[in-house]
Coordinates of C-alpha atoms in Angstrom, one line a residue:
X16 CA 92.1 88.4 -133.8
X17 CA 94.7 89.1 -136.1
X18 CA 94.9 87.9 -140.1
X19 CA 97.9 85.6 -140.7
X20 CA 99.4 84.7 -143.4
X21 CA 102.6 82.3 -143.5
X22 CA 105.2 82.5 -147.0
X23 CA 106.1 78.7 -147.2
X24 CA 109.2 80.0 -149.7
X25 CA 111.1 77.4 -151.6
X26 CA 114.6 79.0 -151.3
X27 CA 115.7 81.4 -148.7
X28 CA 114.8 85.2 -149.0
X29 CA 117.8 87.3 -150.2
X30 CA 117.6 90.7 -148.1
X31 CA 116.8 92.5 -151.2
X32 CA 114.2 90.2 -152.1
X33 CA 113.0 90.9 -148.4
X34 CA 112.9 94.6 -148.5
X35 CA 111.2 94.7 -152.1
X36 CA 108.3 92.4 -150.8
X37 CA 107.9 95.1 -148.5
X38 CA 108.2 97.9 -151.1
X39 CA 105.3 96.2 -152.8
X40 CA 103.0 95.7 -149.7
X41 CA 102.4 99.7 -149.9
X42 CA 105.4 102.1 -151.0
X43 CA 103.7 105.1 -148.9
X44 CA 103.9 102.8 -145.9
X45 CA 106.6 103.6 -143.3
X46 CA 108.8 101.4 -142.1
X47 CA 110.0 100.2 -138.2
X48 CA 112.0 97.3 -137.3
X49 CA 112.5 95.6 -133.9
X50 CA 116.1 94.3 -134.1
X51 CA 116.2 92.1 -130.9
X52 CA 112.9 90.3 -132.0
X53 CA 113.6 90.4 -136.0
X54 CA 110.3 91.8 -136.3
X55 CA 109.3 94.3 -138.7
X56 CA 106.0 96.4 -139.2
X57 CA 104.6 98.7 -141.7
X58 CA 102.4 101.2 -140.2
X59 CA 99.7 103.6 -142.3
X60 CA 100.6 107.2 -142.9
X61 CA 98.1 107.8 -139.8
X62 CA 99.8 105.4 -137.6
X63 CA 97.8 102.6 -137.8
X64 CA 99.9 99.3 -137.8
X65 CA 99.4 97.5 -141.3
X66 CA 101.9 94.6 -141.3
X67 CA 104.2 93.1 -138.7
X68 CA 106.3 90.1 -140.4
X69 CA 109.6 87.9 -138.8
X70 CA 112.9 87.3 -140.7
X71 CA 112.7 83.7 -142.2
X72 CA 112.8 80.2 -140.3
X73 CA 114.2 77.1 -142.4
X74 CA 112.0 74.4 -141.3
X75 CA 114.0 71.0 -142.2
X76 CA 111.4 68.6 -140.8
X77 CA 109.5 66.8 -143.0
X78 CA 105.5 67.0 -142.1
X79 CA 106.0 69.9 -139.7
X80 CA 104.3 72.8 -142.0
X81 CA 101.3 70.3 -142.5
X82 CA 101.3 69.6 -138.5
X83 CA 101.4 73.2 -137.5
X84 CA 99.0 74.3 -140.1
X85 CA 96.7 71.7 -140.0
X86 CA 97.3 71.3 -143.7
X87 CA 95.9 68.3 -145.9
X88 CA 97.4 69.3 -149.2
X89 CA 101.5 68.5 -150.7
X90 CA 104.2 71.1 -149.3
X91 CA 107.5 71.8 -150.8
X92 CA 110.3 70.4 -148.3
X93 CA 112.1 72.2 -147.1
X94 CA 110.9 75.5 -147.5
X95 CA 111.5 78.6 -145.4
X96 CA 108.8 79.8 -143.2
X97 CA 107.8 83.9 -143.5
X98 CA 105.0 84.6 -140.8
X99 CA 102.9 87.6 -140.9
X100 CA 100.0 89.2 -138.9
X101 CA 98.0 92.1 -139.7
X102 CA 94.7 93.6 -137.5
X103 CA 92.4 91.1 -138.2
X104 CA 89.3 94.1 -138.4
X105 CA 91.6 95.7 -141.4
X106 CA 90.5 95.3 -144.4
X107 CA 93.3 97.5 -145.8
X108 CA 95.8 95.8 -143.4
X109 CA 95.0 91.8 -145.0
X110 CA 95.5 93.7 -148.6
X111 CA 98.6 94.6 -147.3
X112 CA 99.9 91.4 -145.7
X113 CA 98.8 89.5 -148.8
X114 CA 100.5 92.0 -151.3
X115 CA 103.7 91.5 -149.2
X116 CA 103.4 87.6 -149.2
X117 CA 102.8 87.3 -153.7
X118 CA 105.9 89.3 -154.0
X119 CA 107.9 87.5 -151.5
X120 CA 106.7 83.9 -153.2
X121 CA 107.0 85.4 -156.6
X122 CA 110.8 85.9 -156.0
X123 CA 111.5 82.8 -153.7
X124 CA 108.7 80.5 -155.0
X125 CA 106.9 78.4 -152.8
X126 CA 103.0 78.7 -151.5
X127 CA 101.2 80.5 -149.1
X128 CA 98.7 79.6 -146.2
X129 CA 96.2 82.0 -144.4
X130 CA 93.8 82.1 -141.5
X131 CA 91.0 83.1 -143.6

Protein backbone atom coordinates (compact mmCIF):
# COMPACT_ATOMS: atom_id res chain seq x y z
CA UNK A 1 0.00 0.00 0.00
CA UNK A 2 1.18 3.33 -0.66
CA UNK A 3 0.59 6.70 1.59
CA UNK A 4 -1.39 9.38 -0.33
CA UNK A 5 -1.83 12.53 0.11
CA UNK A 6 -3.95 14.92 -2.40
CA UNK A 7 -3.07 19.15 -2.30
CA UNK A 8 -6.66 20.45 -2.83
CA UNK A 9 -4.85 24.11 -3.78
CA UNK A 10 -7.01 27.15 -4.07
CA UNK A 11 -5.18 28.74 -7.08
CA UNK A 12 -3.10 27.01 -9.66
CA UNK A 13 0.57 26.11 -8.86
CA UNK A 14 3.00 28.48 -10.57
CA UNK A 15 6.06 26.23 -11.80
CA UNK A 16 8.26 27.88 -9.36
CA UNK A 17 5.90 27.41 -6.63
CA UNK A 18 6.05 23.67 -7.96
CA UNK A 19 9.62 23.08 -7.93
CA UNK A 20 10.12 24.88 -4.38
CA UNK A 21 7.54 22.51 -2.83
CA UNK A 22 9.82 19.99 -3.97
CA UNK A 23 12.95 21.82 -2.65
CA UNK A 24 11.32 21.71 0.68
CA UNK A 25 10.18 17.94 0.69
CA UNK A 26 14.11 17.09 1.13
CA UNK A 27 16.84 19.38 -0.61
CA UNK A 28 19.39 16.23 -0.62
CA UNK A 29 16.80 14.32 -2.53
CA UNK A 30 17.32 13.78 -6.30
CA UNK A 31 15.14 14.56 -8.75
CA UNK A 32 13.57 12.35 -12.00
CA UNK A 33 10.70 13.32 -14.02
CA UNK A 34 8.51 11.24 -16.43
CA UNK A 35 7.55 13.74 -19.15
CA UNK A 36 4.91 11.65 -21.07
CA UNK A 37 3.10 10.73 -17.71
CA UNK A 38 3.75 14.36 -15.85
CA UNK A 39 4.95 12.40 -13.12
CA UNK A 40 7.76 13.28 -10.89
CA UNK A 41 9.67 11.37 -8.04
CA UNK A 42 12.11 12.16 -5.55
CA UNK A 43 14.29 9.26 -4.71
CA UNK A 44 16.75 8.91 -1.38
CA UNK A 45 20.40 9.34 -1.90
CA UNK A 46 20.42 5.32 -1.69
CA UNK A 47 17.85 4.98 -4.38
CA UNK A 48 14.96 4.37 -2.55
CA UNK A 49 11.86 6.14 -4.16
CA UNK A 50 10.53 8.89 -1.54
CA UNK A 51 7.87 10.87 -3.50
CA UNK A 52 6.20 10.43 -6.83
CA UNK A 53 3.60 13.50 -7.39
CA UNK A 54 1.41 14.53 -10.94
CA UNK A 55 1.33 18.08 -12.36
CA UNK A 56 -2.02 19.70 -11.28
CA UNK A 57 -5.69 18.82 -12.37
CA UNK A 58 -8.34 21.81 -12.09
CA UNK A 59 -11.38 20.07 -10.93
CA UNK A 60 -14.44 22.49 -11.88
CA UNK A 61 -17.20 20.16 -10.57
CA UNK A 62 -18.84 21.06 -7.69
CA UNK A 63 -19.01 17.92 -5.02
CA UNK A 64 -16.51 15.93 -6.98
CA UNK A 65 -13.39 16.20 -4.36
CA UNK A 66 -15.97 15.24 -1.57
CA UNK A 67 -17.24 12.21 -3.92
CA UNK A 68 -13.81 10.92 -4.73
CA UNK A 69 -12.60 11.34 -1.26
CA UNK A 70 -15.31 10.24 0.58
CA UNK A 71 -15.17 13.62 2.32
CA UNK A 72 -17.84 14.96 4.79
CA UNK A 73 -16.35 18.35 5.65
CA UNK A 74 -16.55 22.08 3.25
CA UNK A 75 -14.07 22.18 0.17
CA UNK A 76 -12.90 25.17 -1.55
CA UNK A 77 -14.40 25.14 -5.22
CA UNK A 78 -12.75 25.02 -7.49
CA UNK A 79 -9.47 24.06 -6.37
CA UNK A 80 -6.63 22.29 -8.16
CA UNK A 81 -6.02 18.81 -7.39
CA UNK A 82 -1.94 17.73 -6.53
CA UNK A 83 -1.83 13.89 -5.92
CA UNK A 84 0.97 12.19 -4.32
CA UNK A 85 2.02 8.68 -3.28
CA UNK A 86 4.87 7.63 -1.26
CA UNK A 87 5.87 3.71 0.06
CA UNK A 88 3.28 3.27 2.33
CA UNK A 89 6.06 1.10 4.89
CA UNK A 90 8.20 4.59 4.76
CA UNK A 91 8.22 6.38 7.45
CA UNK A 92 10.74 8.81 5.99
CA UNK A 93 8.93 8.69 2.59
CA UNK A 94 5.14 10.07 4.31
CA UNK A 95 7.51 12.91 6.02
CA UNK A 96 8.50 13.62 2.80
CA UNK A 97 5.21 13.65 0.88
CA UNK A 98 3.71 15.63 3.65
CA UNK A 99 6.66 18.31 3.76
CA UNK A 100 6.09 18.64 -0.06
CA UNK A 101 2.17 18.98 0.29
CA UNK A 102 2.47 22.28 3.45
CA UNK A 103 4.70 24.08 1.15
CA UNK A 104 2.69 23.56 -1.88
CA UNK A 105 -0.70 24.78 0.19
CA UNK A 106 1.27 27.36 1.89
CA UNK A 107 1.98 29.07 -1.46
CA UNK A 108 -1.32 28.20 -3.30
CA UNK A 109 -3.61 27.86 -0.26
CA UNK A 110 -6.16 25.42 -0.02
CA UNK A 111 -6.26 21.98 2.19
CA UNK A 112 -5.05 18.73 2.22
CA UNK A 113 -6.44 15.15 2.44
CA UNK A 114 -4.58 11.87 3.34
CA UNK A 115 -5.04 8.08 3.47
CA UNK A 116 -3.98 7.91 6.92
Amino acid sequence: MTFDVVALCGKQPEPGEFLAALLAAGPELRLHTVDETQLVQLFHEDGRLMLTTEGARLVQVAGEVARLLRFQGEVPHPVWWVESRAPGHDREAESVARRFTHALLTATGGMSWSSR
